[in-house]
Amino acid sequence: MTFTKLTALAMTTALTATAAFADGHVDRSDWPESFTVGTASQGGTYFAYGSGWANLVAEELGLSGGGEVTGGPMQNMALVHTGEAQFGMTTMGPAAESLNGTNPIAPGLQMTNACAMFPMYQTPFSVTALRSSGIESVADIPAGARIGFGPAGSTSDTYFPRMMEELGVEFERRNGGWSDLGGQLQDGLLDVIAFAAGVPVPAVSQLEVQTDVNIIEFTEEEQAQIMAAFPVSQFDIAADTYTTLEADARSVSMWNFAIANCELPASFVYAVVDVVMSDNERMVNIHRAARSTLPENYDKNTVMMWHPGAAQWFADNAGAMISDDMIHSDM
């Protein structure tokens, strides 16, 4: 891609924001008084990460804002597209489906008013079972196993059942928030939880404290099979992510991006991106997955149009080469 120019309106607004940040004065006359970030269920990484950066932005910009429990990436695309939430978080797969009009929340609606804002982290797909179950590999999962796939419409629920079917696993599908599913696993109401979430997943970390678990990796053959069938890439869950792991665990992953309603003022989105992206240490203190929330990862978005304010921030601060046809414009 080559960065040529933003539309005249977006360039003027964003450059004004750049200059304003230099002397501490920003024209906030068109900014919203408050904002909401669509996250996912409690106990998952989206909720911890999203609530964290929402609170950080609210504090730094002197606004009222926070994270909101949602059904995850698919619902977040819908909420941000309609403007019910100013911001949200999504994964590349659900984003592509939403833009193509195949989001199950609103079939046929192309959710083109949700724009990319900044890169978050990769979402690994991993499987967890109680050690007492004897399940140590995907092949060990018995036919008819009760598997929790997360909230309906989440990245997990959208892709993990298909992956299990691809690997020949027969299962009963269960949905719910990650904290609830973790409790059901511990109580013997589920056999397996199939997580698609940034690591460490809070619900898994909590399970490790309360009982013995197996964090199940894919074999090389299973990993290759999944990568051939789905829009995922190779990923290793580092051994120090969980106390249960003794070595890196083989997995696959999808990239996550923060999203903004495309009609939000460019100077506002520029300011929000600046708060999140200018100090990675603060973000890592919110959640370790933010180690990948780095400016150079802007190029991992190959699906969504960029918000003009976000595109300008990455051009100014990361040397981003974003083409005009990947930047949202009302003109």
Short mmCIF file of C-alpha atoms in Angstrom, two decimals:
data_model
loop_
_atom_site.label_atom_id
_atom_site.label_comp_id
_atom_site.label_asym_id
_atom_site.label_seq_id
_atom_site.Cartn_x
_atom_site.Cartn_y
_atom_site.Cartn_z
CA MET A 1 0.00 0.00 0.00
CA THR A 2 1.09 3.61 -0.53
CA PHE A 3 0.00 6.54 1.58
CA THR A 4 -1.06 9.38 -0.71
CA LYS A 5 -3.48 11.77 0.99
CA LEU A 6 -6.51 11.90 3.20
CA THR A 7 -9.58 13.73 2.01
CA ALA A 8 -9.20 17.49 2.44
CA LEU A 9 -11.69 17.60 5.30
CA ALA A 10 -10.14 14.72 7.24
CA MET A 11 -6.60 16.02 6.70
CA THR A 12 -7.51 19.49 7.94
CA THR A 13 -9.25 18.14 11.03
CA ALA A 14 -6.53 15.61 11.87
CA LEU A 15 -3.67 18.05 11.32
CA THR A 16 -5.46 20.49 13.59
CA ALA A 17 -5.56 17.73 16.20
CA THR A 18 -1.83 17.10 15.72
CA ALA A 19 -0.99 20.76 16.25
CA ALA A 20 -3.34 20.98 19.21
CA PHE A 21 -1.66 18.08 20.98
CA ALA A 22 1.65 19.88 20.59
CA ASP A 23 0.52 22.88 22.67
CA GLY A 24 -2.05 21.13 24.84
CA HIS A 25 -5.12 22.80 23.35
CA VAL A 26 -7.71 20.79 21.45
CA ASP A 27 -10.97 22.01 19.96
CA ARG A 28 -13.40 19.62 21.61
CA SER A 29 -16.60 21.38 20.58
CA ASP A 30 -17.74 18.44 18.43
CA TRP A 31 -16.58 15.68 20.80
CA PRO A 32 -19.19 13.50 22.54
CA GLU A 33 -19.60 14.10 26.27
CA SER A 34 -19.31 10.39 27.01
CA PHE A 35 -18.44 7.15 25.25
CA THR A 36 -18.93 3.41 25.52
CA VAL A 37 -16.58 0.61 24.48
CA GLY A 38 -18.25 -2.67 23.47
CA THR A 39 -16.24 -5.54 24.99
CA ALA A 40 -17.55 -9.09 25.63
CA SER A 41 -18.54 -11.22 28.62
CA GLN A 42 -16.96 -10.88 32.05
CA GLY A 43 -14.13 -13.34 32.65
CA GLY A 44 -12.79 -12.96 29.11
CA THR A 45 -9.85 -10.93 27.84
CA TYR A 46 -12.02 -8.51 25.86
CA PHE A 47 -13.79 -7.33 29.00
CA ALA A 48 -10.58 -6.85 31.01
CA TYR A 49 -8.66 -5.23 28.15
CA GLY A 50 -11.56 -3.12 26.84
CA SER A 51 -12.68 -1.83 30.23
CA GLY A 52 -9.06 -1.01 30.99
CA TRP A 53 -8.41 1.15 27.95
CA ALA A 54 -11.85 2.75 28.23
CA ASN A 55 -11.06 3.85 31.78
CA LEU A 56 -7.60 5.04 30.74
CA VAL A 57 -9.01 7.16 27.91
CA ALA A 58 -11.77 8.57 30.11
CA GLU A 59 -9.24 9.59 32.75
CA GLU A 60 -6.70 11.06 30.34
CA LEU A 61 -9.23 12.99 28.26
CA GLY A 62 -11.47 14.01 31.13
CA LEU A 63 -14.57 12.32 29.74
CA SER A 64 -17.20 9.95 31.06
CA GLY A 65 -16.67 6.51 29.51
CA GLY A 66 -16.28 2.82 30.17
CA GLY A 67 -16.55 -0.71 28.91
CA GLU A 68 -19.88 -2.45 28.35
CA VAL A 69 -20.57 -6.20 28.52
CA THR A 70 -21.62 -7.46 25.07
CA GLY A 71 -21.77 -10.65 23.07
CA GLY A 72 -18.32 -9.99 21.62
CA PRO A 73 -16.92 -9.15 18.16
CA MET A 74 -20.04 -9.76 16.06
CA GLN A 75 -22.29 -7.70 18.33
CA ASN A 76 -19.61 -5.03 18.70
CA MET A 77 -19.52 -4.56 14.92
CA ALA A 78 -23.29 -4.03 14.96
CA LEU A 79 -23.23 -1.67 17.96
CA VAL A 80 -20.45 0.48 16.53
CA HIS A 81 -21.96 0.48 13.02
CA THR A 82 -25.27 1.83 14.34
CA GLY A 83 -23.62 4.24 16.77
CA GLU A 84 -25.11 2.58 19.86
CA ALA A 85 -21.50 2.26 21.03
CA GLN A 86 -18.85 4.75 20.00
CA PHE A 87 -16.08 2.17 20.21
CA GLY A 88 -15.71 -1.59 20.30
CA MET A 89 -13.35 -4.46 19.66
CA THR A 90 -13.48 -7.11 16.98
CA THR A 91 -11.49 -9.86 15.32
CA MET A 92 -10.57 -9.95 11.64
CA GLY A 93 -12.85 -12.90 10.82
CA PRO A 94 -16.04 -11.44 12.33
CA ALA A 95 -15.13 -8.03 10.87
CA ALA A 96 -14.94 -9.50 7.36
CA GLU A 97 -18.24 -11.32 7.78
CA SER A 98 -19.92 -8.15 9.09
CA LEU A 99 -18.67 -6.06 6.17
CA ASN A 100 -19.89 -8.73 3.75
CA GLY A 101 -23.38 -8.73 5.28
CA THR A 102 -23.14 -12.19 6.84
CA ASN A 103 -23.12 -11.16 10.50
CA PRO A 104 -25.80 -13.40 12.09
CA ILE A 105 -27.03 -10.51 14.23
CA ALA A 106 -28.27 -8.65 11.14
CA PRO A 107 -28.02 -10.85 8.03
CA GLY A 108 -27.77 -8.84 4.83
CA LEU A 109 -26.65 -5.62 6.55
CA GLN A 110 -23.16 -4.53 5.46
CA MET A 111 -21.69 -2.93 8.57
CA THR A 112 -19.48 -0.42 6.79
CA ASN A 113 -19.82 2.32 9.41
CA ALA A 114 -17.41 0.56 11.79
CA CYS A 115 -13.84 1.71 11.16
CA ALA A 116 -10.45 0.37 12.27
CA MET A 117 -8.86 2.36 15.10
CA PHE A 118 -5.79 0.52 16.48
CA PRO A 119 -4.27 -2.98 16.67
CA MET A 120 -4.83 -4.88 19.89
CA TYR A 121 -3.40 -8.38 20.01
CA GLN A 122 -3.73 -11.83 18.53
CA THR A 123 -6.49 -14.13 19.74
CA PRO A 124 -5.22 -17.68 20.18
CA PHE A 125 -7.64 -20.59 20.01
CA SER A 126 -7.07 -22.96 22.92
CA VAL A 127 -8.81 -25.84 24.65
CA THR A 128 -9.09 -26.35 28.41
CA ALA A 129 -10.34 -29.37 30.35
CA LEU A 130 -10.16 -30.55 33.94
CA ARG A 131 -7.16 -32.80 34.54
CA SER A 132 -9.49 -35.30 36.20
CA SER A 133 -11.30 -35.74 32.85
CA GLY A 134 -8.30 -37.48 31.31
CA ILE A 135 -8.60 -35.27 28.21
CA GLU A 136 -5.05 -34.41 27.17
CA SER A 137 -5.47 -33.88 23.42
CA VAL A 138 -8.16 -33.01 20.89
CA ALA A 139 -8.28 -36.68 19.94
CA ASP A 140 -9.17 -37.52 23.56
CA ILE A 141 -12.39 -35.47 23.47
CA PRO A 142 -15.18 -38.07 23.55
CA ALA A 143 -18.09 -38.09 21.12
CA GLY A 144 -20.95 -36.02 22.47
CA ALA A 145 -18.72 -33.97 24.76
CA ARG A 146 -20.32 -30.83 26.16
CA ILE A 147 -18.15 -27.98 24.91
CA GLY A 148 -18.52 -24.35 25.97
CA PHE A 149 -17.72 -22.01 23.09
CA GLY A 150 -18.27 -18.65 24.77
CA PRO A 151 -21.01 -16.08 24.16
CA ALA A 152 -23.22 -16.59 21.11
CA GLY A 153 -21.82 -14.62 18.19
CA SER A 154 -18.34 -14.30 19.67
CA THR A 155 -15.18 -15.16 17.73
CA SER A 156 -15.02 -18.39 19.71
CA ASP A 157 -18.61 -19.31 18.95
CA THR A 158 -18.28 -18.37 15.29
CA TYR A 159 -15.11 -20.29 14.48
CA PHE A 160 -14.25 -22.84 17.15
CA PRO A 161 -17.24 -25.15 16.49
CA ARG A 162 -16.25 -25.21 12.80
CA MET A 163 -12.66 -26.00 13.75
CA MET A 164 -13.77 -28.87 15.99
CA GLU A 165 -15.94 -30.24 13.20
CA GLU A 166 -12.98 -29.92 10.82
CA LEU A 167 -10.95 -32.06 13.25
CA GLY A 168 -13.71 -34.66 13.48
CA VAL A 169 -14.90 -33.89 17.02
CA GLU A 170 -18.56 -34.63 17.77
CA PHE A 171 -19.95 -32.38 20.50
CA GLU A 172 -22.90 -30.71 22.19
CA ARG A 173 -22.62 -26.95 21.76
CA ARG A 174 -23.00 -24.74 24.82
CA ASN A 175 -22.81 -20.95 25.08
CA GLY A 176 -22.33 -18.49 27.91
CA GLY A 177 -19.98 -15.95 29.43
CA TRP A 178 -16.45 -17.13 30.12
CA SER A 179 -16.77 -16.87 33.90
CA ASP A 180 -19.99 -18.89 33.83
CA LEU A 181 -18.49 -21.52 31.55
CA GLY A 182 -15.44 -21.79 33.79
CA GLY A 183 -17.73 -22.46 36.74
CA GLN A 184 -19.68 -25.05 34.75
CA LEU A 185 -16.46 -26.83 33.80
CA GLN A 186 -15.37 -26.94 37.43
CA ASP A 187 -18.80 -28.24 38.47
CA GLY A 188 -18.73 -31.03 35.89
CA LEU A 189 -21.49 -29.54 33.74
CA LEU A 190 -19.10 -29.15 30.80
CA ASP A 191 -16.36 -31.44 29.53
CA VAL A 192 -14.30 -28.86 27.66
CA ILE A 193 -14.07 -25.12 27.13
CA ALA A 194 -12.85 -23.92 23.74
CA PHE A 195 -11.43 -20.43 24.23
CA ALA A 196 -10.71 -17.83 21.57
CA ALA A 197 -9.38 -14.95 23.65
CA GLY A 198 -6.21 -13.02 24.33
CA VAL A 199 -3.94 -14.77 26.80
CA PRO A 200 -3.88 -15.17 29.66
CA VAL A 201 -7.64 -15.72 29.69
CA PRO A 202 -8.83 -14.55 33.13
CA ALA A 203 -11.25 -17.48 33.47
CA VAL A 204 -8.43 -20.01 32.84
CA SER A 205 -6.11 -18.26 35.29
CA GLN A 206 -8.88 -18.45 37.88
CA LEU A 207 -9.46 -22.14 37.18
CA GLU A 208 -5.76 -22.84 37.70
CA VAL A 209 -6.00 -21.37 41.18
CA GLN A 210 -9.01 -23.48 42.11
CA THR A 211 -8.33 -26.86 40.45
CA ASP A 212 -6.00 -28.82 38.17
CA VAL A 213 -6.56 -28.27 34.46
CA ASN A 214 -5.10 -29.37 31.14
CA ILE A 215 -4.42 -26.69 28.55
CA ILE A 216 -4.54 -28.69 25.34
CA GLU A 217 -2.41 -27.80 22.33
CA PHE A 218 -2.99 -28.78 18.72
CA THR A 219 -0.71 -31.31 17.08
CA GLU A 220 1.33 -30.08 14.11
CA GLU A 221 -1.08 -31.90 11.80
CA GLU A 222 -4.16 -30.40 13.47
CA GLN A 223 -2.63 -26.92 13.34
CA ALA A 224 -1.86 -27.24 9.63
CA GLN A 225 -5.36 -28.57 8.91
CA ILE A 226 -7.01 -25.62 10.69
CA MET A 227 -4.74 -23.06 9.02
CA ALA A 228 -5.67 -24.47 5.62
CA ALA A 229 -9.39 -24.20 6.34
CA PHE A 230 -9.75 -20.89 8.25
CA PRO A 231 -8.36 -17.30 8.23
CA VAL A 232 -5.89 -17.94 11.07
CA SER A 233 -2.13 -18.01 11.48
CA GLN A 234 0.37 -20.02 13.50
CA PHE A 235 0.71 -19.07 17.16
CA ASP A 236 2.43 -20.46 20.24
CA ILE A 237 1.03 -19.78 23.71
CA ALA A 238 4.15 -19.02 25.76
CA ALA A 239 4.90 -21.37 28.64
CA ASP A 240 4.93 -18.51 31.15
CA THR A 241 1.36 -17.56 30.26
CA TYR A 242 -0.13 -20.12 32.66
CA THR A 243 1.31 -21.98 35.63
CA THR A 244 -0.09 -25.21 34.15
CA LEU A 245 2.07 -25.02 31.02
CA GLU A 246 5.55 -26.53 31.10
CA ALA A 247 6.36 -25.63 27.48
CA ASP A 248 4.96 -23.43 24.72
CA ALA A 249 1.58 -24.70 23.49
CA ARG A 250 0.89 -24.95 19.75
CA SER A 251 -2.16 -22.92 18.66
CA VAL A 252 -3.59 -20.71 15.91
CA SER A 253 -4.71 -17.10 16.16
CA MET A 254 -6.62 -14.15 14.65
CA TRP A 255 -5.76 -10.46 15.03
CA ASN A 256 -8.02 -8.16 17.04
CA PHE A 257 -8.58 -4.46 16.37
CA ALA A 258 -10.30 -1.68 18.22
CA ILE A 259 -13.02 -0.09 16.13
CA ALA A 260 -14.73 3.31 16.06
CA ASN A 261 -17.95 4.57 14.58
CA CYS A 262 -16.79 6.10 11.30
CA GLU A 263 -18.75 9.33 11.91
CA LEU A 264 -16.90 10.26 15.13
CA PRO A 265 -14.83 13.48 14.87
CA ALA A 266 -11.32 12.86 13.56
CA SER A 267 -9.72 14.91 16.35
CA PHE A 268 -11.53 12.82 18.99
CA VAL A 269 -10.43 9.49 17.54
CA TYR A 270 -6.89 10.84 17.06
CA ALA A 271 -6.81 11.75 20.76
CA VAL A 272 -8.12 8.34 21.84
CA VAL A 273 -5.56 6.50 19.71
CA ASP A 274 -2.82 8.74 21.10
CA VAL A 275 -3.73 7.82 24.69
CA VAL A 276 -3.74 4.08 23.98
CA MET A 277 -0.77 3.82 21.62
CA SER A 278 1.68 6.33 23.10
CA ASP A 279 2.53 4.39 26.26
CA ASN A 280 2.57 0.61 25.86
CA GLU A 281 3.65 0.02 29.45
CA ARG A 282 0.36 1.42 30.71
CA MET A 283 -1.55 -0.91 28.40
CA VAL A 284 0.49 -3.96 29.45
CA ASN A 285 -0.34 -3.12 33.07
CA ILE A 286 -4.01 -3.39 32.06
CA HIS A 287 -3.51 -6.78 30.39
CA ARG A 288 -0.43 -8.70 29.25
CA ALA A 289 -1.99 -9.29 25.82
CA ALA A 290 -1.31 -5.58 25.16
CA ARG A 291 2.35 -6.43 24.54
CA SER A 292 1.22 -6.58 20.90
CA THR A 293 -0.64 -3.25 21.06
CA LEU A 294 2.18 -1.55 19.17
CA PRO A 295 2.11 1.08 16.40
CA GLU A 296 3.99 -1.13 13.94
CA ASN A 297 1.16 -3.66 13.98
CA TYR A 298 -1.19 -1.25 12.21
CA ASP A 299 -0.60 -3.23 9.00
CA LYS A 300 -2.37 -6.29 10.43
CA ASN A 301 -5.67 -4.72 9.38
CA THR A 302 -6.38 -5.99 5.89
CA VAL A 303 -10.17 -5.93 6.19
CA MET A 304 -11.67 -2.68 7.53
CA MET A 305 -11.56 0.91 6.38
CA TRP A 306 -9.55 3.13 8.71
CA HIS A 307 -11.10 5.98 10.63
CA PRO A 308 -9.46 9.19 9.26
CA GLY A 309 -8.36 10.27 12.75
CA ALA A 310 -6.72 6.92 13.42
CA ALA A 311 -5.09 6.81 9.99
CA GLN A 312 -3.61 10.25 10.63
CA TRP A 313 -2.20 9.21 14.00
CA PHE A 314 -0.43 6.19 12.49
CA ALA A 315 0.87 8.31 9.61
CA ASP A 316 2.23 10.89 12.07
CA ASN A 317 3.66 8.49 14.64
CA ALA A 318 4.33 5.15 12.97
CA GLY A 319 5.19 6.10 9.39
CA ALA A 320 2.05 4.27 8.30
CA MET A 321 1.60 3.76 4.58
CA ILE A 322 -2.19 3.59 4.30
CA SER A 323 -3.75 4.12 0.89
CA ASP A 324 -6.67 6.47 0.31
CA ASP A 325 -8.94 3.60 -0.62
CA MET A 326 -8.50 2.12 2.87
CA ILE A 327 -9.52 5.33 4.69
CA HIS A 328 -13.18 6.06 5.32
CA SER A 329 -14.57 9.17 3.64
CA ASP A 330 -18.04 10.74 3.49
CA MET A 331 -17.06 12.75 0.40
#
